[in-house]
Coordinates of N, CA and C in Angstrom, one line a residue:
M9 N -5.6 -40.1 -95.9 CA -4.3 -39.5 -95.9 C -4.5 -38.0 -96.1
L10 N -3.9 -37.1 -95.4 CA -4.0 -35.7 -95.6 C -3.1 -35.2 -96.7
S11 N -3.6 -34.4 -97.5 CA -2.7 -33.8 -98.5 C -2.8 -32.3 -98.5
W12 N -1.8 -31.7 -99.1 CA -1.8 -30.2 -99.1 C -2.8 -29.8 -100.1
P13 N -3.6 -28.7 -99.7 CA -4.7 -28.3 -100.7 C -4.1 -27.7 -102.0
E14 N -4.9 -27.7 -103.0 CA -4.5 -27.2 -104.3 C -3.9 -25.8 -104.2
H15 N -4.6 -24.9 -103.4 CA -4.1 -23.6 -103.2 C -3.7 -23.4 -101.8
P16 N -2.7 -22.6 -101.5 CA -2.3 -22.4 -100.1 C -3.5 -21.7 -99.4
P17 N -3.6 -21.8 -98.1 CA -4.7 -21.2 -97.4 C -4.6 -19.7 -97.5
V18 N -5.7 -19.0 -97.5 CA -5.8 -17.6 -97.6 C -6.1 -17.0 -96.2
V19 N -5.3 -16.1 -95.8 CA -5.5 -15.4 -94.5 C -6.6 -14.4 -94.7
I20 N -7.7 -14.5 -94.0 CA -8.8 -13.6 -94.1 C -8.8 -12.7 -92.8
R21 N -8.6 -11.4 -93.0 CA -8.7 -10.5 -91.8 C -10.1 -10.0 -91.8
P22 N -10.6 -9.7 -90.6 CA -11.9 -9.1 -90.5 C -12.0 -7.8 -91.3
R23 N -13.2 -7.5 -91.8 CA -13.4 -6.4 -92.7 C -12.8 -5.1 -92.1
W24 N -13.0 -4.8 -90.8 CA -12.6 -3.6 -90.1 C -11.1 -3.6 -90.1
A25 N -10.4 -4.6 -89.8 CA -8.9 -4.7 -89.7 C -8.3 -4.5 -91.1
A26 N -9.0 -4.9 -92.1 CA -8.5 -4.9 -93.5 C -8.4 -3.4 -94.0
Q27 N -9.1 -2.5 -93.4 CA -9.2 -1.1 -93.9 C -7.9 -0.4 -93.4
P28 N -7.4 0.6 -94.3 CA -6.3 1.4 -93.8 C -6.8 2.3 -92.7
S29 N -5.8 2.8 -91.9 CA -6.1 3.5 -90.7 C -6.9 4.8 -91.0
A30 N -6.6 5.5 -92.1 CA -7.3 6.7 -92.4 C -8.8 6.4 -92.8
H31 N -9.0 5.3 -93.4 CA -10.3 4.9 -93.8 C -11.1 4.5 -92.5
R32 N -10.5 3.9 -91.6 CA -11.2 3.5 -90.3 C -11.6 4.8 -89.6
W33 N -10.7 5.8 -89.5 CA -11.0 7.0 -88.9 C -12.2 7.8 -89.6
A34 N -12.1 7.7 -90.9 CA -13.2 8.4 -91.7 C -14.5 7.7 -91.4
M35 N -14.5 6.3 -91.3 CA -15.7 5.6 -91.0 C -16.3 6.0 -89.6
I36 N -15.4 6.1 -88.6 CA -15.8 6.5 -87.2 C -16.4 7.9 -87.3
S37 N -15.7 8.8 -88.0 CA -16.2 10.2 -88.0 C -17.6 10.3 -88.7
A38 N -17.7 9.6 -89.8 CA -19.0 9.7 -90.5 C -20.1 9.0 -89.7
G39 N -19.8 7.9 -89.1 CA -20.8 7.2 -88.3 C -21.2 8.0 -87.1
G40 N -20.2 8.6 -86.4 CA -20.5 9.4 -85.3 C -21.3 10.6 -85.6
A41 N -20.9 11.3 -86.7 CA -21.7 12.5 -87.2 C -23.1 12.1 -87.5
A42 N -23.3 11.0 -88.2 CA -24.7 10.6 -88.6 C -25.5 10.3 -87.3
V43 N -24.9 9.6 -86.3 CA -25.7 9.3 -85.1 C -25.9 10.5 -84.2
L44 N -24.9 11.3 -84.1 CA -25.1 12.5 -83.1 C -25.9 13.6 -83.7
L45 N -25.9 13.8 -85.0 CA -26.7 14.9 -85.6 C -28.2 14.7 -85.5
I46 N -28.7 13.4 -85.4 CA -30.1 13.2 -85.2 C -30.7 13.8 -84.0
P47 N -30.1 13.5 -82.8 CA -30.7 14.2 -81.6 C -30.4 15.7 -81.6
W48 N -29.3 16.2 -82.2 CA -29.0 17.6 -82.3 C -30.1 18.3 -83.1
C49 N -30.5 17.7 -84.2 CA -31.6 18.3 -85.0 C -32.9 18.4 -84.2
V50 N -33.2 17.5 -83.4 CA -34.4 17.5 -82.5 C -34.2 18.7 -81.5
V51 N -33.0 18.8 -80.9 CA -32.8 19.9 -80.0 C -32.9 21.3 -80.7
L52 N -32.4 21.4 -81.8 CA -32.5 22.7 -82.6 C -34.0 23.0 -82.9
Y53 N -34.7 22.0 -83.3 CA -36.1 22.2 -83.7 C -36.9 22.7 -82.5
C54 N -36.6 22.1 -81.3 CA -37.3 22.5 -80.1 C -36.9 23.8 -79.4
T55 N -35.7 24.2 -79.7 CA -35.1 25.4 -79.0 C -35.0 26.6 -79.8
L56 N -34.9 26.5 -81.1 CA -34.6 27.7 -81.9 C -35.9 28.6 -82.0
P57 N -35.7 29.9 -82.0 CA -36.9 30.8 -82.2 C -37.5 30.7 -83.6
Q58 N -38.8 31.0 -83.6 CA -39.5 30.9 -84.9 C -39.1 32.0 -85.9
T59 N -38.7 33.1 -85.4 CA -38.3 34.2 -86.3 C -36.9 34.7 -85.8
V60 N -36.1 35.2 -86.7 CA -34.8 35.7 -86.4 C -34.6 36.9 -87.3
R61 N -34.0 38.0 -86.8 CA -33.7 39.1 -87.6 C -32.2 39.0 -87.9
V62 N -31.9 39.1 -89.3 CA -30.5 38.9 -89.7 C -30.1 40.2 -90.3
G63 N -28.9 40.7 -89.9 CA -28.4 42.0 -90.3 C -27.9 42.0 -91.7
H64 N -27.3 41.0 -92.2 CA -26.6 41.0 -93.5 C -27.2 40.0 -94.4
W65 N -28.6 40.0 -94.5 CA -29.3 39.0 -95.3 C -28.8 38.9 -96.7
P66 N -28.7 40.0 -97.5 CA -28.3 40.0 -98.9 C -26.9 39.4 -99.0
L67 N -26.0 39.7 -98.1 CA -24.6 39.2 -98.1 C -24.6 37.7 -98.0
L68 N -25.5 37.1 -97.1 CA -25.5 35.7 -97.0 C -25.9 35.0 -98.3
W69 N -27.0 35.5 -98.9 CA -27.4 34.9 -100.2 C -26.4 35.1 -101.3
L70 N -25.7 36.3 -101.3 CA -24.7 36.6 -102.3 C -23.5 35.5 -102.1
G71 N -23.2 35.2 -100.8 CA -22.1 34.3 -100.6 C -22.5 32.9 -101.1
L72 N -23.7 32.5 -100.8 CA -24.1 31.1 -101.3 C -24.1 31.0 -102.8
D73 N -24.7 32.0 -103.5 CA -24.8 32.0 -104.9 C -23.4 32.2 -105.6
T74 N -22.5 32.9 -104.9 CA -21.1 33.0 -105.4 C -20.4 31.7 -105.3
A75 N -20.6 31.0 -104.2 CA -20.0 29.7 -104.0 C -20.5 28.7 -105.1
E76 N -21.8 28.8 -105.4 CA -22.4 28.0 -106.5 C -21.7 28.3 -107.8
A77 N -21.5 29.6 -108.1 CA -20.9 30.0 -109.4 C -19.4 29.6 -109.4
I78 N -18.7 29.7 -108.3 CA -17.3 29.3 -108.3 C -17.2 27.8 -108.5
S79 N -18.1 27.0 -107.8 CA -18.1 25.6 -108.0 C -18.4 25.2 -109.4
A80 N -19.3 25.8 -110.1 CA -19.6 25.5 -111.5 C -18.5 25.9 -112.4
A81 N -17.8 27.0 -112.1 CA -16.7 27.4 -112.9 C -15.5 26.4 -112.8
V82 N -15.2 26.0 -111.5 CA -14.1 25.1 -111.3 C -14.5 23.7 -111.9
T83 N -15.7 23.3 -111.8 CA -16.1 22.0 -112.5 C -15.9 22.1 -114.0
L84 N -16.3 23.2 -114.6 CA -16.1 23.4 -116.0 C -14.6 23.4 -116.4
L85 N -13.8 24.1 -115.7 CA -12.4 24.1 -115.9 C -11.8 22.7 -115.8
L86 N -12.2 22.0 -114.8 CA -11.7 20.6 -114.6 C -12.2 19.7 -115.7
L87 N -13.4 19.9 -116.2 CA -13.9 19.1 -117.3 C -13.2 19.4 -118.6
L88 N -12.9 20.7 -118.8 CA -12.1 21.0 -120.0 C -10.7 20.5 -120.0
R89 N -10.1 20.3 -118.8 CA -8.8 19.7 -118.7 C -8.9 18.2 -118.6
R90 N -10.1 17.6 -118.6 CA -10.3 16.2 -118.5 C -9.8 15.6 -117.2
S91 N -9.9 16.4 -116.1 CA -9.4 16.0 -114.8 C -10.5 15.1 -114.1
P92 N -10.0 14.0 -113.5 CA -11.0 13.2 -112.8 C -11.5 13.8 -111.5
T93 N -10.9 14.9 -111.1 CA -11.3 15.6 -109.9 C -12.6 16.5 -110.2
A94 N -13.0 16.6 -111.4 CA -14.2 17.3 -111.7 C -15.4 16.7 -111.0
A95 N -15.3 15.4 -110.8 CA -16.4 14.7 -110.1 C -16.6 15.3 -108.6
L96 N -15.5 15.6 -108.0 CA -15.6 16.1 -106.6 C -16.1 17.5 -106.6
S97 N -15.7 18.4 -107.5 CA -16.3 19.8 -107.6 C -17.7 19.7 -108.0
A98 N -18.1 18.8 -108.8 CA -19.5 18.6 -109.2 C -20.4 18.2 -108.0
A99 N -19.8 17.3 -107.1 CA -20.5 16.9 -105.9 C -20.7 18.1 -105.0
V100 N -19.7 18.9 -104.8 CA -19.8 20.1 -104.0 C -20.8 21.1 -104.6
G101 N -20.8 21.3 -105.9 CA -21.8 22.1 -106.5 C -23.2 21.6 -106.3
A102 N -23.4 20.3 -106.3 CA -24.7 19.6 -106.1 C -25.2 19.9 -104.7
G103 N -24.3 19.8 -103.7 CA -24.7 20.1 -102.3 C -25.1 21.6 -102.2
L104 N -24.4 22.5 -102.8 CA -24.7 23.9 -102.7 C -26.1 24.2 -103.4
L105 N -26.3 23.6 -104.5 CA -27.6 23.8 -105.2 C -28.8 23.2 -104.4
F106 N -28.6 22.1 -103.8 CA -29.7 21.5 -103.0 C -29.9 22.4 -101.8
A107 N -28.9 22.9 -101.1 CA -29.0 23.8 -100.0 C -29.7 25.1 -100.4
D108 N -29.3 25.6 -101.6 CA -29.9 26.9 -102.0 C -31.4 26.7 -102.3
G109 N -31.8 25.6 -102.9 CA -33.2 25.3 -103.1 C -34.0 25.2 -101.9
V110 N -33.5 24.4 -100.9 CA -34.2 24.2 -99.6 C -34.3 25.5 -98.9
F111 N -33.3 26.3 -98.8 CA -33.3 27.6 -98.1 C -34.2 28.6 -98.8
D112 N -34.1 28.6 -100.1 CA -35.0 29.5 -100.9 C -36.5 29.3 -100.5
V113 N -36.9 28.0 -100.6 CA -38.3 27.7 -100.3 C -38.6 27.9 -98.8
G114 N -37.7 27.5 -98.0 CA -38.0 27.6 -96.5 C -38.1 29.0 -96.0
T115 N -37.2 29.9 -96.6 CA -37.3 31.3 -96.1 C -38.4 32.1 -96.8
S116 N -38.9 31.6 -97.9 CA -40.0 32.3 -98.6 C -41.4 32.1 -98.0
L117 N -41.5 31.1 -97.1 CA -42.8 30.7 -96.6 C -43.4 31.9 -95.8
S118 N -42.5 32.7 -95.1 CA -43.1 33.8 -94.3 C -42.8 35.1 -95.0
S119 N -42.0 35.2 -96.0 CA -41.7 36.5 -96.5 C -42.3 36.8 -97.9
G120 N -43.1 35.9 -98.4 CA -43.7 36.1 -99.7 C -42.7 35.5 -100.8
G121 N -43.3 35.4 -102.0 CA -42.5 34.9 -103.1 C -42.3 33.4 -103.1
F122 N -43.2 32.7 -102.4 CA -43.1 31.2 -102.2 C -43.2 30.5 -103.6
T123 N -44.2 31.0 -104.4 CA -44.4 30.3 -105.7 C -43.1 30.4 -106.6
A124 N -42.5 31.6 -106.6 CA -41.3 31.8 -107.5 C -40.2 30.9 -106.9
S125 N -40.0 30.9 -105.6 CA -39.0 30.1 -105.0 C -39.1 28.6 -105.2
L126 N -40.4 28.2 -105.1 CA -40.7 26.8 -105.3 C -40.4 26.4 -106.8
L127 N -40.9 27.2 -107.7 CA -40.6 26.9 -109.1 C -39.2 26.9 -109.5
M128 N -38.4 27.9 -108.9 CA -37.0 27.9 -109.2 C -36.3 26.7 -108.6
A129 N -36.7 26.2 -107.4 CA -36.1 25.0 -106.8 C -36.4 23.8 -107.7
I130 N -37.7 23.7 -108.1 CA -38.1 22.5 -108.8 C -37.6 22.5 -110.2
C131 N -37.6 23.6 -110.9 CA -37.2 23.7 -112.3 C -35.7 23.9 -112.5
L132 N -35.0 24.4 -111.5 CA -33.6 24.8 -111.8 C -32.6 24.2 -110.8
E133 N -32.8 24.5 -109.5 CA -31.8 24.1 -108.5 C -31.7 22.6 -108.3
F134 N -32.9 22.0 -108.1 CA -32.9 20.6 -107.8 C -32.5 19.7 -109.0
P135 N -33.0 20.0 -110.3 CA -32.5 19.3 -111.4 C -31.0 19.5 -111.7
L136 N -30.5 20.7 -111.6 CA -29.1 20.9 -111.8 C -28.2 20.1 -110.7
G137 N -28.7 20.2 -109.5 CA -28.0 19.5 -108.4 C -28.1 18.0 -108.6
A138 N -29.2 17.5 -109.0 CA -29.3 16.0 -109.3 C -28.4 15.6 -110.5
G139 N -28.4 16.4 -111.5 CA -27.5 16.1 -112.6 C -26.0 16.1 -112.2
A140 N -25.6 17.1 -111.4 CA -24.2 17.2 -111.0 C -23.9 16.0 -110.1
L141 N -24.8 15.6 -109.2 CA -24.6 14.5 -108.3 C -24.6 13.2 -109.2
W142 N -25.4 13.0 -110.2 CA -25.4 11.9 -111.0 C -24.1 11.8 -111.7
Y143 N -23.6 12.9 -112.3 CA -22.3 12.9 -113.0 C -21.2 12.5 -112.0
A144 N -21.2 13.1 -110.8 CA -20.1 12.8 -109.9 C -20.1 11.3 -109.5
A145 N -21.3 10.8 -109.2 CA -21.4 9.4 -108.8 C -20.9 8.5 -110.0
R146 N -21.3 8.8 -111.2 CA -20.9 8.0 -112.4 C -19.4 8.0 -112.6
M147 N -18.8 9.2 -112.5 CA -17.4 9.3 -112.7 C -16.6 8.6 -111.6
L148 N -17.0 8.8 -110.4 CA -16.3 8.1 -109.3 C -16.5 6.6 -109.4
R149 N -17.6 6.1 -109.8 CA -17.9 4.7 -110.0 C -17.0 4.1 -111.1
Q150 N -16.9 4.9 -112.2 CA -16.1 4.5 -113.3 C -14.6 4.5 -113.0
R151 N -14.2 5.5 -112.2 CA -12.8 5.6 -111.8 C -12.4 4.4 -110.9
T152 N -13.3 4.2 -110.0 CA -13.1 3.1 -109.0 C -13.0 1.7 -109.7
A153 N -13.9 1.5 -110.7 CA -13.9 0.3 -111.5 C -12.6 0.1 -112.2
D154 N -12.0 1.2 -112.7 CA -10.7 1.2 -113.4 C -9.5 0.9 -112.5
E155 N -9.6 1.3 -111.2 CA -8.5 1.2 -110.3 C -8.5 0.0 -109.4
V156 N -9.7 -0.4 -109.0 CA -9.8 -1.5 -108.0 C -9.9 -2.9 -108.7
P157 N -9.1 -3.8 -108.3 CA -9.2 -5.1 -108.9 C -10.5 -5.8 -108.6
P158 N -11.0 -6.7 -109.4 CA -12.3 -7.3 -109.2 C -12.2 -8.1 -107.9
R159 N -13.4 -8.3 -107.2 CA -13.5 -9.0 -105.9 C -13.0 -10.4 -106.0
S160 N -13.2 -11.0 -107.2 CA -12.9 -12.4 -107.3 C -11.4 -12.7 -107.1
R161 N -10.5 -11.7 -107.1 CA -9.1 -11.9 -106.9 C -8.9 -12.2 -105.4
Y162 N -9.8 -11.9 -104.5 CA -9.7 -12.1 -103.1 C -10.8 -13.1 -102.7
P163 N -10.6 -14.4 -102.9 CA -11.6 -15.3 -102.6 C -11.9 -15.4 -101.1
R164 N -13.2 -15.7 -100.8 CA -13.6 -15.9 -99.5 C -13.5 -17.4 -99.2
P165 N -13.4 -17.8 -97.9 CA -13.3 -19.2 -97.5 C -14.4 -20.0 -98.1
G166 N -14.2 -21.2 -98.6 CA -15.2 -22.0 -99.1 C -15.5 -21.8 -100.6
R167 N -14.9 -20.7 -101.2 CA -15.1 -20.5 -102.6 C -13.9 -20.9 -103.4
T168 N -14.1 -21.4 -104.5 CA -13.0 -21.7 -105.4 C -12.8 -20.7 -106.5
R169 N -11.6 -20.6 -106.9 CA -11.3 -19.7 -108.0 C -11.8 -20.2 -109.3
P170 N -12.2 -19.4 -110.2 CA -12.7 -19.8 -111.5 C -11.5 -20.4 -112.3
R171 N -11.8 -21.5 -113.0 CA -10.8 -22.2 -113.7 C -10.8 -21.7 -115.2
P172 N -9.7 -21.7 -115.9 CA -9.7 -21.3 -117.3 C -10.5 -22.4 -118.1
L173 N -11.1 -22.0 -119.2 CA -11.8 -22.9 -120.0 C -10.9 -24.0 -120.5
G174 N -11.5 -25.2 -120.4 CA -10.8 -26.4 -120.9 C -10.0 -27.1 -119.8
Q175 N -9.9 -26.5 -118.6 CA -9.2 -27.2 -117.5 C -10.2 -27.9 -116.7
A176 N -9.9 -29.2 -116.4 CA -10.8 -30.0 -115.6 C -10.6 -29.7 -114.2
S177 N -11.7 -29.9 -113.4 CA -11.5 -29.7 -112.0 C -11.2 -31.1 -111.3
H178 N -10.5 -31.0 -110.3 CA -10.1 -32.3 -109.6 C -11.1 -32.5 -108.5
V179 N -11.8 -33.6 -108.7 CA -12.9 -33.9 -107.7 C -12.5 -35.1 -106.9

């Protein structure tokens, strides 16, 4: 004899369809960029000239270092205000620090000062960037854990919900 299950059936939507529209578009954009940038990097490597003369070289470095300083100041201000968005400005600062270290070392190969650039990248820019990225990831993970309900609230087919202690299962 057929009987009604203990719990009503759960409608399971495919993972893609369960995502909000904005999230799906972000996934498409990130995936497309990741895939398309690989061949673009190969094209750039094969076609860019070995040397380039830049007219406003000091201004470019001033802009990058100023962006790093602004990012650090914004992160400090947000931390003092105990704002959860400090994680985002810390992540931006980490990206700027990593870029600064890579470009410092890369541009010093032909212009001298390689040892100083490498030491600065290894001892200052990369550790600060890694620390900022660690902080950002930790804060975002903590915030997500506080806001998102545990996965067990959305059971998959074939899984049973945990029973409170002392309640017998019906076999």
